């Protein structure tokens, strides 16, 4: 059996319990960790991130069951403990992060920009006690950043892509540090796929940064926000 056959078997077994007569599933090379599907009342097709290609059978089975429960109206259904433990393990990030980085267009492979070095900002944040040092954290500049966000972060991949719009002498060192801190806070909150990105806990973490208001006001002059 190939990988798609094993995946289909897991999803077909879960679908039978919900009355689906035909279920197929295949791995797809998405940049992000996600699952897409199409369905009728009797058939379902799933397109699953290939980051799960080496997942244990119990993880695939649990994910399939969770998705069918969601499809059938249980919107509060979350991933099981086995899934969360596997996705948040050091082994997962060690194996999958390099692939994620390669798939992220415009992401620099180093921390040094034209004006600012993210490694320097990170060291100041660690030394201040605001963040704990994470040996798996990857930081880079995103030259293809669009919109008004200071950066993007992937919790599972422990990867931060900071907007290259910050890499200019017009932005103060403190504002760059704060912008990076805002993305580290997303990762610090952990894997919470069913909770909003912007939540009271996130705001509480941002409030710990000295001079937060001044930094946000400076960033807003560039049309950026954390």
Short mmCIF file of N, CA, C and O in Angstrom, two decimals, residues 16-143:
data_model
loop_
_atom_site.label_atom_id
_atom_site.label_comp_id
_atom_site.label_asym_id
_atom_site.label_seq_id
_atom_site.Cartn_x
_atom_site.Cartn_y
_atom_site.Cartn_z
N UNK A 16 -17.33 5.96 7.34
CA UNK A 16 -18.39 4.95 7.40
C UNK A 16 -19.29 5.15 8.60
O UNK A 16 -20.50 4.91 8.53
N UNK A 17 -18.72 5.59 9.69
CA UNK A 17 -19.52 5.82 10.89
C UNK A 17 -20.50 6.98 10.77
O UNK A 17 -21.40 7.12 11.59
N UNK A 18 -20.30 7.81 9.74
CA UNK A 18 -21.18 8.95 9.52
C UNK A 18 -22.02 8.79 8.25
O UNK A 18 -22.63 9.74 7.77
N UNK A 19 -22.02 7.57 7.70
CA UNK A 19 -22.88 7.28 6.57
C UNK A 19 -22.32 7.61 5.21
O UNK A 19 -23.06 7.60 4.21
N UNK A 20 -21.04 7.86 5.11
CA UNK A 20 -20.44 8.19 3.81
C UNK A 20 -20.09 6.90 3.08
O UNK A 20 -19.38 6.05 3.61
N UNK A 21 -20.55 6.78 1.85
CA UNK A 21 -20.36 5.57 1.08
C UNK A 21 -19.04 5.56 0.31
O UNK A 21 -18.49 4.49 0.02
N UNK A 22 -18.55 6.73 -0.05
CA UNK A 22 -17.31 6.81 -0.82
C UNK A 22 -16.42 7.90 -0.23
O UNK A 22 -16.81 9.07 -0.17
N UNK A 23 -15.24 7.52 0.22
CA UNK A 23 -14.30 8.47 0.82
C UNK A 23 -12.91 8.24 0.22
O UNK A 23 -12.43 7.10 0.18
N UNK A 24 -12.30 9.31 -0.23
CA UNK A 24 -10.92 9.23 -0.72
C UNK A 24 -10.10 10.33 -0.04
O UNK A 24 -10.65 11.35 0.39
N UNK A 25 -8.81 10.11 0.05
CA UNK A 25 -7.92 11.11 0.66
C UNK A 25 -6.55 11.01 -0.01
O UNK A 25 -6.11 9.92 -0.37
N UNK A 26 -5.91 12.15 -0.17
CA UNK A 26 -4.56 12.16 -0.75
C UNK A 26 -3.72 13.26 -0.12
O UNK A 26 -4.24 14.28 0.33
N UNK A 27 -2.42 13.02 -0.08
CA UNK A 27 -1.49 14.01 0.45
C UNK A 27 -1.19 15.05 -0.63
O UNK A 27 -1.02 14.72 -1.81
N UNK A 28 -1.12 16.31 -0.18
CA UNK A 28 -0.84 17.42 -1.08
C UNK A 28 0.24 18.29 -0.46
O UNK A 28 0.29 18.47 0.76
N UNK A 29 1.11 18.84 -1.30
CA UNK A 29 2.23 19.65 -0.82
C UNK A 29 1.80 21.10 -0.56
O UNK A 29 2.24 22.03 -1.24
N UNK A 30 0.94 21.29 0.42
CA UNK A 30 0.56 22.64 0.83
C UNK A 30 1.73 23.30 1.55
O UNK A 30 2.52 22.63 2.20
N UNK A 31 1.82 24.63 1.46
CA UNK A 31 2.86 25.32 2.23
C UNK A 31 2.58 25.21 3.72
O UNK A 31 3.47 24.94 4.52
N UNK A 32 1.31 25.43 4.10
CA UNK A 32 0.92 25.40 5.51
C UNK A 32 0.31 24.04 5.86
O UNK A 32 -0.14 23.30 4.98
N UNK A 33 0.27 23.79 7.14
CA UNK A 33 -0.41 22.58 7.62
C UNK A 33 -1.92 22.82 7.55
O UNK A 33 -2.45 23.69 8.24
N UNK A 34 -2.61 22.06 6.69
CA UNK A 34 -4.05 22.22 6.57
C UNK A 34 -4.64 21.02 5.85
O UNK A 34 -3.94 20.20 5.26
N UNK A 35 -5.98 20.94 5.93
CA UNK A 35 -6.73 19.91 5.23
C UNK A 35 -7.90 20.59 4.51
O UNK A 35 -8.58 21.43 5.09
N UNK A 36 -8.10 20.25 3.26
CA UNK A 36 -9.25 20.74 2.51
C UNK A 36 -10.11 19.56 2.11
O UNK A 36 -9.62 18.44 2.01
N UNK A 37 -11.40 19.82 1.87
CA UNK A 37 -12.27 18.74 1.46
C UNK A 37 -13.42 19.25 0.61
O UNK A 37 -13.75 20.45 0.62
N UNK A 38 -14.02 18.33 -0.12
CA UNK A 38 -15.27 18.57 -0.82
C UNK A 38 -16.15 17.36 -0.55
O UNK A 38 -15.63 16.25 -0.31
N UNK A 39 -17.47 17.55 -0.58
CA UNK A 39 -18.33 16.43 -0.19
C UNK A 39 -19.75 16.62 -0.68
O UNK A 39 -20.17 17.73 -1.05
N UNK A 40 -20.48 15.54 -0.67
CA UNK A 40 -21.93 15.55 -0.80
C UNK A 40 -22.45 14.83 0.44
O UNK A 40 -21.71 14.66 1.42
N UNK A 41 -23.69 14.38 0.41
CA UNK A 41 -24.19 13.65 1.59
C UNK A 41 -23.76 12.19 1.60
O UNK A 41 -23.96 11.49 2.59
N UNK A 42 -23.14 11.72 0.48
CA UNK A 42 -22.72 10.31 0.44
C UNK A 42 -21.24 10.13 0.13
O UNK A 42 -20.69 9.05 0.33
N UNK A 43 -20.56 11.18 -0.37
CA UNK A 43 -19.14 11.03 -0.69
C UNK A 43 -18.34 12.20 -0.12
O UNK A 43 -18.88 13.28 0.12
N UNK A 44 -17.06 11.97 0.09
CA UNK A 44 -16.16 13.02 0.60
C UNK A 44 -14.76 12.79 0.05
O UNK A 44 -14.30 11.64 -0.04
N UNK A 45 -14.11 13.89 -0.33
CA UNK A 45 -12.73 13.84 -0.81
C UNK A 45 -11.89 14.78 0.05
O UNK A 45 -12.27 15.94 0.23
N UNK A 46 -10.76 14.29 0.53
CA UNK A 46 -9.92 15.07 1.42
C UNK A 46 -8.54 15.28 0.79
O UNK A 46 -7.98 14.38 0.15
N UNK A 47 -8.01 16.48 0.99
CA UNK A 47 -6.68 16.84 0.51
C UNK A 47 -5.88 17.26 1.75
O UNK A 47 -6.15 18.30 2.34
N UNK A 48 -4.93 16.44 2.11
CA UNK A 48 -4.28 16.53 3.42
C UNK A 48 -2.83 16.97 3.26
O UNK A 48 -2.11 16.48 2.38
N UNK A 49 -2.40 17.89 4.11
CA UNK A 49 -1.01 18.36 4.08
C UNK A 49 -0.04 17.19 4.16
O UNK A 49 -0.18 16.29 5.00
N UNK A 50 0.97 17.22 3.29
CA UNK A 50 1.95 16.13 3.32
C UNK A 50 2.89 16.20 4.52
O UNK A 50 3.74 15.32 4.70
N UNK A 51 2.74 17.22 5.35
CA UNK A 51 3.48 17.21 6.62
C UNK A 51 3.03 16.04 7.50
O UNK A 51 3.71 15.68 8.46
N UNK A 52 1.87 15.46 7.17
CA UNK A 52 1.34 14.33 7.93
C UNK A 52 1.71 12.98 7.32
O UNK A 52 1.27 11.94 7.80
N UNK A 53 2.53 13.00 6.29
CA UNK A 53 2.78 11.76 5.54
C UNK A 53 3.41 10.67 6.40
O UNK A 53 3.17 9.47 6.17
N UNK A 54 4.20 11.05 7.38
CA UNK A 54 4.83 10.03 8.23
C UNK A 54 4.17 9.93 9.60
O UNK A 54 4.75 9.37 10.54
N UNK A 55 2.96 10.44 9.71
CA UNK A 55 2.26 10.40 11.00
C UNK A 55 1.85 8.97 11.34
O UNK A 55 1.52 8.17 10.46
N UNK A 56 1.86 8.62 12.63
CA UNK A 56 1.40 7.29 13.05
C UNK A 56 -0.07 7.09 12.68
O UNK A 56 -0.83 8.06 12.53
N UNK A 57 -0.48 5.85 12.53
CA UNK A 57 -1.85 5.55 12.11
C UNK A 57 -2.88 6.12 13.09
O UNK A 57 -3.95 6.57 12.66
N UNK A 58 -2.56 6.11 14.39
CA UNK A 58 -3.53 6.62 15.35
C UNK A 58 -3.73 8.12 15.20
O UNK A 58 -4.81 8.65 15.49
N UNK A 59 -2.71 8.84 14.72
CA UNK A 59 -2.84 10.27 14.47
C UNK A 59 -3.73 10.52 13.26
O UNK A 59 -4.64 11.36 13.31
N UNK A 60 -3.52 9.78 12.19
CA UNK A 60 -4.36 9.93 11.00
C UNK A 60 -5.82 9.57 11.31
O UNK A 60 -6.75 10.27 10.87
N UNK A 61 -6.01 8.51 12.06
CA UNK A 61 -7.37 8.09 12.41
C UNK A 61 -8.07 9.15 13.25
O UNK A 61 -9.25 9.46 13.03
N UNK A 62 -7.35 9.72 14.21
CA UNK A 62 -7.93 10.74 15.07
C UNK A 62 -8.28 12.00 14.28
O UNK A 62 -9.33 12.60 14.48
N UNK A 63 -7.39 12.41 13.37
CA UNK A 63 -7.66 13.59 12.55
C UNK A 63 -8.88 13.36 11.67
O UNK A 63 -9.75 14.23 11.54
N UNK A 64 -8.96 12.19 11.07
CA UNK A 64 -10.10 11.87 10.21
C UNK A 64 -11.40 11.93 11.00
O UNK A 64 -12.40 12.51 10.54
N UNK A 65 -11.41 11.35 12.18
CA UNK A 65 -12.63 11.36 13.00
C UNK A 65 -13.01 12.78 13.40
O UNK A 65 -14.19 13.15 13.36
N UNK A 66 -12.01 13.60 13.76
CA UNK A 66 -12.28 14.99 14.14
C UNK A 66 -12.91 15.75 12.97
O UNK A 66 -13.88 16.50 13.15
N UNK A 67 -12.37 15.58 11.78
CA UNK A 67 -12.89 16.30 10.61
C UNK A 67 -14.30 15.88 10.27
O UNK A 67 -15.14 16.72 9.93
N UNK A 68 -14.59 14.60 10.36
CA UNK A 68 -15.96 14.15 10.08
C UNK A 68 -16.94 14.68 11.12
O UNK A 68 -18.08 15.01 10.81
N UNK A 69 -16.49 14.77 12.36
CA UNK A 69 -17.36 15.35 13.39
C UNK A 69 -17.64 16.81 13.09
O UNK A 69 -18.75 17.30 13.26
N UNK A 70 -16.62 17.54 12.65
CA UNK A 70 -16.82 18.95 12.29
C UNK A 70 -17.76 19.09 11.10
O UNK A 70 -18.65 19.95 11.08
N UNK A 71 -17.54 18.26 10.09
CA UNK A 71 -18.40 18.30 8.90
C UNK A 71 -19.86 18.05 9.26
O UNK A 71 -20.77 18.64 8.67
N UNK A 72 -20.05 17.23 10.26
CA UNK A 72 -21.41 16.88 10.65
C UNK A 72 -21.95 17.75 11.78
O UNK A 72 -22.89 17.36 12.46
N UNK A 73 -21.34 18.91 11.97
CA UNK A 73 -21.95 19.92 12.84
C UNK A 73 -21.32 20.10 14.20
O UNK A 73 -21.71 21.02 14.93
N UNK A 74 -20.36 19.28 14.58
CA UNK A 74 -19.72 19.43 15.88
C UNK A 74 -18.56 20.42 15.75
O UNK A 74 -17.40 20.03 15.69
N UNK A 75 -18.88 21.71 15.71
CA UNK A 75 -17.85 22.72 15.45
C UNK A 75 -16.90 22.91 16.62
O UNK A 75 -15.85 23.54 16.49
N UNK A 76 -17.24 22.39 17.78
CA UNK A 76 -16.37 22.51 18.96
C UNK A 76 -15.36 21.37 19.05
O UNK A 76 -14.50 21.38 19.92
N UNK A 77 -15.47 20.43 18.14
CA UNK A 77 -14.58 19.27 18.19
C UNK A 77 -13.15 19.68 17.88
O UNK A 77 -12.87 20.37 16.91
N UNK A 78 -12.23 19.25 18.73
CA UNK A 78 -10.81 19.57 18.54
C UNK A 78 -10.00 18.31 18.33
O UNK A 78 -10.50 17.19 18.46
N UNK A 79 -8.73 18.50 18.01
CA UNK A 79 -7.85 17.36 17.81
C UNK A 79 -7.60 16.65 19.13
O UNK A 79 -7.53 17.27 20.19
N UNK A 80 -7.42 15.34 19.06
CA UNK A 80 -7.16 14.54 20.25
C UNK A 80 -5.75 14.73 20.78
O UNK A 80 -4.90 15.36 20.15
N UNK A 81 -5.51 14.17 21.94
CA UNK A 81 -4.22 14.33 22.60
C UNK A 81 -3.08 13.74 21.78
O UNK A 81 -1.98 14.31 21.73
N UNK A 82 -3.33 12.61 21.12
CA UNK A 82 -2.27 11.98 20.32
C UNK A 82 -1.85 12.88 19.16
O UNK A 82 -0.66 12.99 18.84
N UNK A 83 -2.83 13.55 18.55
CA UNK A 83 -2.54 14.45 17.43
C UNK A 83 -1.74 15.65 17.91
O UNK A 83 -0.71 16.01 17.33
N UNK A 84 -2.22 16.28 18.97
CA UNK A 84 -1.54 17.47 19.50
C UNK A 84 -0.12 17.14 19.94
O UNK A 84 0.82 17.90 19.67
N UNK A 85 0.05 16.00 20.61
CA UNK A 85 1.38 15.61 21.08
C UNK A 85 2.33 15.39 19.92
O UNK A 85 3.51 15.79 19.98
N UNK A 86 1.86 14.78 18.84
CA UNK A 86 2.72 14.51 17.69
C UNK A 86 3.07 15.79 16.95
O UNK A 86 4.23 16.02 16.59
N UNK A 87 2.08 16.67 16.75
CA UNK A 87 2.31 17.91 16.01
C UNK A 87 3.21 18.89 16.76
O UNK A 87 3.89 19.70 16.14
N UNK A 88 3.18 18.85 18.08
CA UNK A 88 3.95 19.81 18.87
C UNK A 88 5.26 19.22 19.41
O UNK A 88 5.93 19.85 20.22
N UNK A 89 5.62 18.05 18.94
CA UNK A 89 6.85 17.41 19.41
C UNK A 89 8.07 18.07 18.78
O UNK A 89 8.01 18.68 17.70
N UNK A 90 9.20 17.95 19.46
CA UNK A 90 10.45 18.46 18.90
C UNK A 90 10.78 17.75 17.59
O UNK A 90 11.31 18.37 16.65
N UNK A 91 10.49 16.49 17.52
CA UNK A 91 10.78 15.71 16.32
C UNK A 91 10.03 16.28 15.11
O UNK A 91 10.59 16.38 14.01
N UNK A 92 8.77 16.65 15.30
CA UNK A 92 7.98 17.19 14.19
C UNK A 92 8.62 18.44 13.64
O UNK A 92 8.83 18.57 12.43
N UNK A 93 8.96 19.39 14.51
CA UNK A 93 9.51 20.65 14.03
C UNK A 93 10.90 20.45 13.42
O UNK A 93 11.26 21.10 12.44
N UNK A 94 11.67 19.54 13.98
CA UNK A 94 13.01 19.28 13.44
C UNK A 94 12.95 18.75 12.01
O UNK A 94 13.77 19.11 11.16
N UNK A 95 11.96 17.91 11.73
CA UNK A 95 11.84 17.29 10.41
C UNK A 95 11.10 18.19 9.42
O UNK A 95 11.49 18.31 8.25
N UNK A 96 10.03 18.84 9.88
CA UNK A 96 9.16 19.57 8.97
C UNK A 96 9.56 21.03 8.75
O UNK A 96 9.24 21.61 7.70
N UNK A 97 10.21 21.64 9.71
CA UNK A 97 10.53 23.06 9.58
C UNK A 97 11.37 23.38 8.34
O UNK A 97 11.07 24.35 7.62
N UNK A 98 12.42 22.61 8.03
CA UNK A 98 13.20 22.94 6.82
C UNK A 98 12.36 22.93 5.55
O UNK A 98 12.56 23.78 4.67
N UNK A 99 11.42 22.00 5.45
CA UNK A 99 10.55 21.95 4.28
C UNK A 99 9.63 23.16 4.24
O UNK A 99 9.42 23.77 3.18
N UNK A 100 9.09 23.53 5.38
CA UNK A 100 8.21 24.70 5.47
C UNK A 100 8.97 25.96 5.04
O UNK A 100 8.43 26.81 4.31
N UNK A 101 10.21 26.09 5.48
CA UNK A 101 11.02 27.26 5.14
C UNK A 101 11.26 27.31 3.63
O UNK A 101 11.16 28.38 3.00
N UNK A 102 11.55 26.17 3.03
CA UNK A 102 11.77 26.14 1.58
C UNK A 102 10.52 26.53 0.81
O UNK A 102 10.60 27.12 -0.28
N UNK A 103 9.37 26.23 1.37
CA UNK A 103 8.11 26.53 0.68
C UNK A 103 7.62 27.96 0.91
O UNK A 103 6.65 28.37 0.29
N UNK A 104 8.24 28.67 1.82
CA UNK A 104 7.81 30.04 2.13
C UNK A 104 8.56 31.01 1.24
O UNK A 104 9.73 31.31 1.46
N UNK A 105 7.90 31.50 0.23
CA UNK A 105 8.53 32.37 -0.75
C UNK A 105 8.91 33.70 -0.13
O UNK A 105 8.15 34.29 0.64
N UNK A 106 10.09 34.16 -0.50
CA UNK A 106 10.55 35.46 -0.04
C UNK A 106 11.16 35.47 1.34
O UNK A 106 11.58 36.53 1.81
N UNK A 107 11.24 34.32 2.00
CA UNK A 107 11.78 34.26 3.36
C UNK A 107 13.30 34.12 3.31
O UNK A 107 13.83 33.20 2.68
N UNK A 108 13.98 35.04 3.98
CA UNK A 108 15.44 34.98 4.03
C UNK A 108 15.89 33.79 4.86
O UNK A 108 15.20 33.35 5.78
N UNK A 109 17.07 33.29 4.56
CA UNK A 109 17.60 32.15 5.30
C UNK A 109 18.49 32.57 6.46
O UNK A 109 19.04 31.72 7.17
N UNK A 110 18.64 33.86 6.66
CA UNK A 110 19.41 34.39 7.78
C UNK A 110 18.64 35.49 8.48
O UNK A 110 17.61 35.96 7.99
N UNK A 111 19.14 35.90 9.62
CA UNK A 111 18.43 36.90 10.43
C UNK A 111 18.86 38.33 10.10
O UNK A 111 18.16 39.28 10.44
N UNK A 112 20.01 38.49 9.45
CA UNK A 112 20.54 39.83 9.19
C UNK A 112 19.86 40.47 8.00
O UNK A 112 19.76 39.87 6.93
N UNK A 113 19.37 41.71 8.22
CA UNK A 113 18.79 42.47 7.13
C UNK A 113 19.73 43.56 6.71
O UNK A 113 20.92 43.58 7.08
N UNK A 114 19.23 44.52 5.95
CA UNK A 114 20.04 45.65 5.52
C UNK A 114 20.36 46.58 6.70
O UNK A 114 21.46 47.12 6.80
N UNK A 115 19.38 46.72 7.61
CA UNK A 115 19.54 47.63 8.74
C UNK A 115 19.55 46.91 10.08
O UNK A 115 20.34 47.23 10.96
N UNK A 116 18.67 45.93 10.23
CA UNK A 116 18.50 45.27 11.53
C UNK A 116 18.75 43.78 11.43
O UNK A 116 18.44 43.15 10.41
N UNK A 117 19.27 43.23 12.53
CA UNK A 117 19.49 41.79 12.63
C UNK A 117 18.51 41.25 13.66
O UNK A 117 18.54 41.65 14.83
N UNK A 118 17.64 40.34 13.23
CA UNK A 118 16.63 39.78 14.13
C UNK A 118 17.27 39.01 15.28
O UNK A 118 16.68 38.91 16.37
N UNK A 119 18.45 38.46 15.07
CA UNK A 119 19.14 37.75 16.15
C UNK A 119 19.48 38.69 17.29
O UNK A 119 19.43 38.31 18.47
N UNK A 120 19.82 39.94 16.96
CA UNK A 120 20.11 40.93 18.00
C UNK A 120 18.84 41.27 18.79
O UNK A 120 18.87 41.37 20.02
N UNK A 121 17.74 41.44 18.07
CA UNK A 121 16.46 41.72 18.74
C UNK A 121 16.08 40.56 19.64
O UNK A 121 15.64 40.77 20.79
N UNK A 122 16.25 39.35 19.14
CA UNK A 122 15.88 38.17 19.92
C UNK A 122 16.73 38.07 21.18
O UNK A 122 16.21 37.78 22.27
N UNK A 123 18.01 38.34 21.06
CA UNK A 123 18.89 38.27 22.23
C UNK A 123 18.47 39.29 23.28
O UNK A 123 18.48 38.99 24.47
N UNK A 124 18.09 40.48 22.85
CA UNK A 124 17.64 41.50 23.82
C UNK A 124 16.36 41.05 24.51
O UNK A 124 16.19 41.27 25.72
N UNK A 125 15.46 40.42 23.77
CA UNK A 125 14.20 39.95 24.36
C UNK A 125 14.45 38.83 25.36
O UNK A 125 13.82 38.78 26.43
N UNK A 126 15.37 37.93 25.03
CA UNK A 126 15.71 36.84 25.96
C UNK A 126 16.38 37.39 27.20
O UNK A 126 16.04 37.02 28.34
N UNK A 127 17.35 38.29 27.01
CA UNK A 127 18.08 38.85 28.14
C UNK A 127 17.17 39.65 29.07
O UNK A 127 17.43 39.73 30.28
N UNK A 128 16.12 40.23 28.51
CA UNK A 128 15.19 41.02 29.32
C UNK A 128 14.24 40.15 30.13
O UNK A 128 13.58 40.63 31.05
N UNK A 129 14.17 38.86 29.80
CA UNK A 129 13.27 37.95 30.50
C UNK A 129 11.88 37.91 29.90
O UNK A 129 11.01 37.18 30.41
N UNK A 130 11.65 38.64 28.81
CA UNK A 130 10.33 38.64 28.19
C UNK A 130 10.02 37.33 27.47
O UNK A 130 8.86 36.91 27.39
N UNK A 131 11.04 36.68 26.93
CA UNK A 131 10.83 35.41 26.23
C UNK A 131 11.86 34.39 26.69
O UNK A 131 12.94 34.75 27.16
N UNK A 132 11.49 33.12 26.56
CA UNK A 132 12.42 32.04 26.85
C UNK A 132 13.11 31.61 25.56
O UNK A 132 12.49 31.57 24.50
N UNK A 133 14.38 31.30 25.66
CA UNK A 133 15.13 30.92 24.48
C UNK A 133 14.60 29.60 23.92
O UNK A 133 14.38 28.65 24.65
N UNK A 134 14.37 29.58 22.62
CA UNK A 134 13.82 28.41 21.94
C UNK A 134 14.82 27.96 20.87
O UNK A 134 15.00 28.64 19.86
N UNK A 135 15.48 26.82 21.07
CA UNK A 135 16.49 26.37 20.11
C UNK A 135 15.91 26.02 18.75
O UNK A 135 16.65 25.91 17.77
N UNK A 136 14.59 25.83 18.67
CA UNK A 136 13.96 25.45 17.41
C UNK A 136 13.39 26.66 16.65
O UNK A 136 12.90 26.49 15.53
N UNK A 137 13.45 27.84 17.22
CA UNK A 137 12.86 29.00 16.58
C UNK A 137 13.67 29.44 15.37
O UNK A 137 14.89 29.60 15.45
N UNK A 138 12.97 29.65 14.25
CA UNK A 138 13.61 30.19 13.04
C UNK A 138 13.02 31.56 12.76
O UNK A 138 11.80 31.74 12.76
N UNK A 139 13.91 32.53 12.48
CA UNK A 139 13.48 33.89 12.18
C UNK A 139 14.11 34.34 10.87
O UNK A 139 15.29 34.07 10.62
N UNK A 140 13.34 35.03 10.06
CA UNK A 140 13.87 35.55 8.81
C UNK A 140 13.05 36.75 8.35
O UNK A 140 11.99 37.06 8.90
N UNK A 141 13.57 37.43 7.35
CA UNK A 141 12.88 38.57 6.75
C UNK A 141 12.07 38.10 5.55
O UNK A 141 12.56 37.31 4.73
N UNK A 142 10.85 38.61 5.44
CA UNK A 142 9.98 38.25 4.33
C UNK A 142 9.91 39.40 3.33
O UNK A 142 9.28 40.42 3.60
N UNK A 143 10.57 39.24 2.20
CA UNK A 143 10.61 40.31 1.20
C UNK A 143 9.33 40.38 0.39
O UNK A 143 9.13 41.32 -0.38
#
